[in-house]
Short mmCIF file of C-alpha atoms in Angstrom, two decimals:
data_model
loop_
_atom_site.label_atom_id
_atom_site.label_comp_id
_atom_site.label_asym_id
_atom_site.label_seq_id
_atom_site.Cartn_x
_atom_site.Cartn_y
_atom_site.Cartn_z
CA VAL E 1467 6.95 -3.41 1.03
CA LEU E 1468 3.71 -1.65 0.07
CA VAL E 1469 2.35 0.48 2.85
CA SER E 1470 -1.21 1.21 1.69
CA GLY E 1471 -4.29 2.94 3.08
CA THR E 1472 -5.65 6.27 4.19
CA GLU E 1473 -4.60 6.10 7.87
CA GLY E 1474 -1.50 8.28 7.84
CA PHE E 1475 -0.65 7.64 11.47
CA LEU E 1476 -0.59 3.91 11.04
CA ALA E 1477 1.37 4.15 7.80
CA ASP E 1478 3.96 6.51 9.33
CA ARG E 1479 4.32 4.17 12.34
CA ALA E 1480 4.75 1.15 10.04
CA MET E 1481 7.43 2.90 7.98
CA ARG E 1482 9.18 4.17 11.08
CA ARG E 1483 9.20 0.68 12.69
CA LEU E 1484 10.61 -0.90 9.47
CA ARG E 1485 13.39 1.71 9.43
CA ASP E 1486 14.14 1.23 13.16
CA PHE E 1487 14.20 -2.56 12.79
CA LEU E 1488 16.62 -2.33 9.84
CA LYS E 1489 18.82 0.21 11.63
CA ALA E 1490 19.02 -2.07 14.61
CA GLU E 1491 20.20 -4.90 12.37
CA ASP E 1492 22.76 -2.68 10.58
CA PRO E 1493 23.31 0.89 11.80
CA SER E 1494 25.17 1.72 8.60
CA ILE E 1495 22.00 1.40 6.49
CA GLU E 1496 21.53 4.36 4.18
CA VAL E 1497 18.02 5.89 4.12
CA VAL E 1498 16.94 7.48 0.82
CA ASP E 1499 13.65 9.31 0.18
CA LEU E 1500 12.01 9.61 -3.20
CA ASP E 1501 8.73 11.24 -4.23
CA ALA E 1502 6.86 9.24 -6.83
CA ASP E 1503 4.75 12.22 -7.94
CA SER E 1504 7.94 14.03 -9.20
CA TYR E 1505 9.87 10.92 -10.14
CA ALA E 1506 12.36 11.27 -13.03
CA ALA E 1507 13.39 8.29 -15.13
CA GLY E 1508 16.42 6.41 -13.66
CA GLU E 1509 16.10 7.65 -10.04
CA LEU E 1510 15.26 4.27 -8.51
CA LEU E 1511 18.01 2.45 -10.38
CA THR E 1512 20.50 5.10 -9.31
CA VAL E 1513 19.68 4.90 -5.59
CA ALA E 1514 19.23 1.14 -5.56
CA SER E 1515 22.52 0.38 -7.39
CA PRO E 1516 25.00 -1.41 -5.17
CA SER E 1517 27.70 0.80 -3.70
CA LEU E 1518 31.38 0.00 -3.67
CA PHE E 1519 31.13 -1.31 -0.08
CA MET E 1520 27.68 -2.93 -0.48
CA GLU E 1521 26.05 -0.91 2.30
CA PRO E 1522 22.35 -1.77 2.80
CA ARG E 1523 19.77 0.75 1.66
CA PHE E 1524 16.31 1.60 2.82
CA ILE E 1525 14.45 3.49 0.04
CA ARG E 1526 11.19 5.19 1.04
CA VAL E 1527 8.95 6.32 -1.73
CA ASN E 1528 6.06 8.63 -0.95
CA SER E 1529 2.99 9.66 -3.00
CA VAL E 1530 2.83 6.45 -5.03
CA GLU E 1531 -0.84 7.19 -5.65
CA LYS E 1532 0.31 10.19 -7.75
CA CYS E 1533 3.28 8.50 -9.42
CA THR E 1534 4.66 9.20 -12.83
CA ASP E 1535 4.45 6.66 -15.59
CA ALA E 1536 8.25 6.28 -15.49
CA PHE E 1537 8.01 5.28 -11.78
CA ILE E 1538 5.50 2.53 -12.56
CA ILE E 1539 7.53 1.13 -15.50
CA GLU E 1540 10.89 1.24 -13.63
CA THR E 1541 9.56 -0.12 -10.35
CA LEU E 1542 7.82 -3.05 -12.14
CA ALA E 1543 11.15 -3.85 -13.79
CA TYR E 1544 13.02 -3.46 -10.48
CA LEU E 1545 10.70 -5.91 -8.77
CA GLU E 1546 11.72 -8.56 -11.28
CA ASP E 1547 15.36 -8.31 -10.06
CA PRO E 1548 15.63 -6.37 -6.81
CA ALA E 1549 19.05 -5.26 -5.57
CA GLU E 1550 20.55 -7.25 -2.75
CA ASN E 1551 20.56 -5.55 0.71
CA THR E 1552 18.05 -2.94 -0.54
CA TYR E 1553 14.69 -2.44 1.03
CA LEU E 1554 12.07 -0.55 -1.05
CA VAL E 1555 9.02 0.77 0.78
CA LEU E 1556 6.22 2.33 -1.19
CA ARG E 1557 3.60 4.54 0.50
CA HIS E 1558 0.26 4.59 -1.38
CA ASN E 1559 -2.54 6.62 0.16
CA GLY E 1560 -5.31 5.00 -1.89
CA GLY E 1561 -6.90 5.19 -5.26
CA VAL E 1562 -6.29 3.27 -8.49
CA ARG E 1563 -3.16 5.05 -9.80
CA GLY E 1564 -0.41 2.41 -10.20
CA LYS E 1565 -2.77 -0.52 -9.98
CA LYS E 1566 -0.55 -2.79 -12.08
CA LEU E 1567 2.34 -2.02 -9.68
CA LEU E 1568 0.18 -2.58 -6.56
CA ASP E 1569 -1.11 -5.88 -7.95
CA ALA E 1570 2.46 -7.04 -8.62
CA ILE E 1571 3.58 -6.30 -5.07
CA ARG E 1572 0.40 -7.88 -3.60
CA ALA E 1573 1.22 -11.01 -5.71
CA GLY E 1574 4.60 -11.22 -4.05
CA THR E 1575 6.67 -10.15 -7.01
CA GLY E 1576 10.20 -9.38 -5.87
CA GLY E 1577 9.38 -10.66 -2.36
CA GLY E 1578 6.71 -7.98 -2.02
CA ILE E 1579 4.38 -7.75 0.96
CA GLU E 1580 1.65 -5.33 1.87
CA ILE E 1581 0.99 -3.50 5.19
CA SER E 1582 -2.59 -2.24 5.08
CA CYS E 1583 -3.25 0.89 7.06
CA LEU E 1584 -6.97 1.52 6.75
CA GLU E 1585 -8.72 4.34 8.58
CA LEU E 1586 -10.27 3.29 11.86
CA LYS E 1587 -13.80 4.73 11.62
CA LYS E 1588 -15.83 2.82 14.21
CA ASP E 1589 -15.43 3.28 17.93
CA THR E 1590 -15.06 -0.50 18.26
CA GLU E 1591 -11.99 -0.39 15.94
CA LYS E 1592 -10.55 2.46 18.06
CA THR E 1593 -11.28 0.61 21.19
CA GLU E 1594 -9.41 -2.44 19.86
CA PHE E 1595 -6.56 -0.24 18.81
CA ALA E 1596 -6.19 1.36 22.30
CA ALA E 1597 -6.42 -2.07 23.95
CA ALA E 1598 -3.69 -3.36 21.64
CA GLU E 1599 -1.47 -0.40 22.64
CA PHE E 1600 -1.61 -1.46 26.30
CA ALA E 1601 -1.33 -5.13 25.48
CA ALA E 1602 1.81 -4.56 23.43
CA ALA E 1603 3.33 -2.91 26.49
CA GLY E 1604 2.18 -5.80 28.69
CA ARG E 1605 0.04 -3.54 30.81
CA ARG E 1606 -3.39 -4.04 32.31
CA VAL E 1607 -6.11 -1.57 31.53
CA THR E 1608 -9.79 -1.57 32.45
CA GLY E 1609 -12.57 -1.39 29.85
CA GLY E 1610 -13.74 1.84 31.43
CA ALA E 1611 -10.32 3.41 30.93
CA ILE E 1612 -10.29 2.47 27.25
CA ARG E 1613 -13.83 3.75 26.79
CA ALA E 1614 -12.84 7.10 28.37
CA LEU E 1615 -9.76 7.37 26.19
CA VAL E 1616 -11.67 6.59 22.95
CA SER E 1617 -14.38 9.03 23.90
CA ALA E 1618 -11.85 11.81 24.57
CA PHE E 1619 -9.67 11.17 21.49
CA SER E 1620 -11.94 9.57 18.93
CA ASP E 1621 -11.29 12.23 16.28
CA ASP E 1622 -7.53 11.66 15.89
CA LEU E 1623 -5.78 8.29 16.01
CA ALA E 1624 -2.38 9.92 16.59
CA GLU E 1625 -3.69 11.71 19.63
CA LEU E 1626 -5.29 8.52 20.95
CA ALA E 1627 -2.00 6.68 20.54
CA ALA E 1628 -0.10 9.53 22.23
CA ALA E 1629 -2.58 9.47 25.18
CA CYS E 1630 -2.05 5.69 25.53
CA GLN E 1631 1.75 6.15 25.52
CA GLN E 1632 1.46 8.99 28.08
CA LEU E 1633 -0.59 6.81 30.41
CA LEU E 1634 1.90 3.98 30.03
CA ALA E 1635 4.73 6.31 30.94
CA ASP E 1636 2.90 7.92 33.90
CA ALA E 1637 1.03 5.04 35.54
CA SER E 1638 2.82 2.23 37.32
CA GLU E 1639 -0.11 0.09 38.16
CA GLU E 1640 -3.27 -0.98 36.30
CA ILE E 1641 -4.70 1.85 34.20
CA THR E 1642 -8.26 2.66 35.25
CA GLU E 1643 -10.80 5.43 34.56
CA VAL E 1644 -9.37 7.32 37.53
CA THR E 1645 -5.93 7.23 35.92
CA VAL E 1646 -7.39 8.51 32.64
CA GLU E 1647 -9.26 11.32 34.45
#
């Protein structure tokens, strides 16, 4: 899975949800973290190799936009024959470094998919995000409440999400401007 884009909050959330989903399926899953910017040859193959008891693995790789040449070469080779019960998640913050690797994942090599986490710059995008937070929880919210939230927390998407979650936890009825105030 390629988690790409500059919006760190959305990327962190996507990676956390992937991990939580896989842990719910199999609590014995082993989580391994690698840093692509300090990657040494052979690391991926070492952590992705099947264990004696074939436990599933969730390998998170950060800083792919700063990766070493060895990482690109070995990950491209890995994608041609990925290990069974191993989930590889690559976090790429943007830029052109590793383009051949990114293109391979985007083409579906090794079953690859991309989760795009682009920065939400416009107020309309932030409004849609806040509305989706309430919709995902199955809660009603007025347009005025969403506008007030976006106005108050437009500089930081993580704070906007936290405010939405706080309102969901505190309010039992429809969320209105009065609730937000």
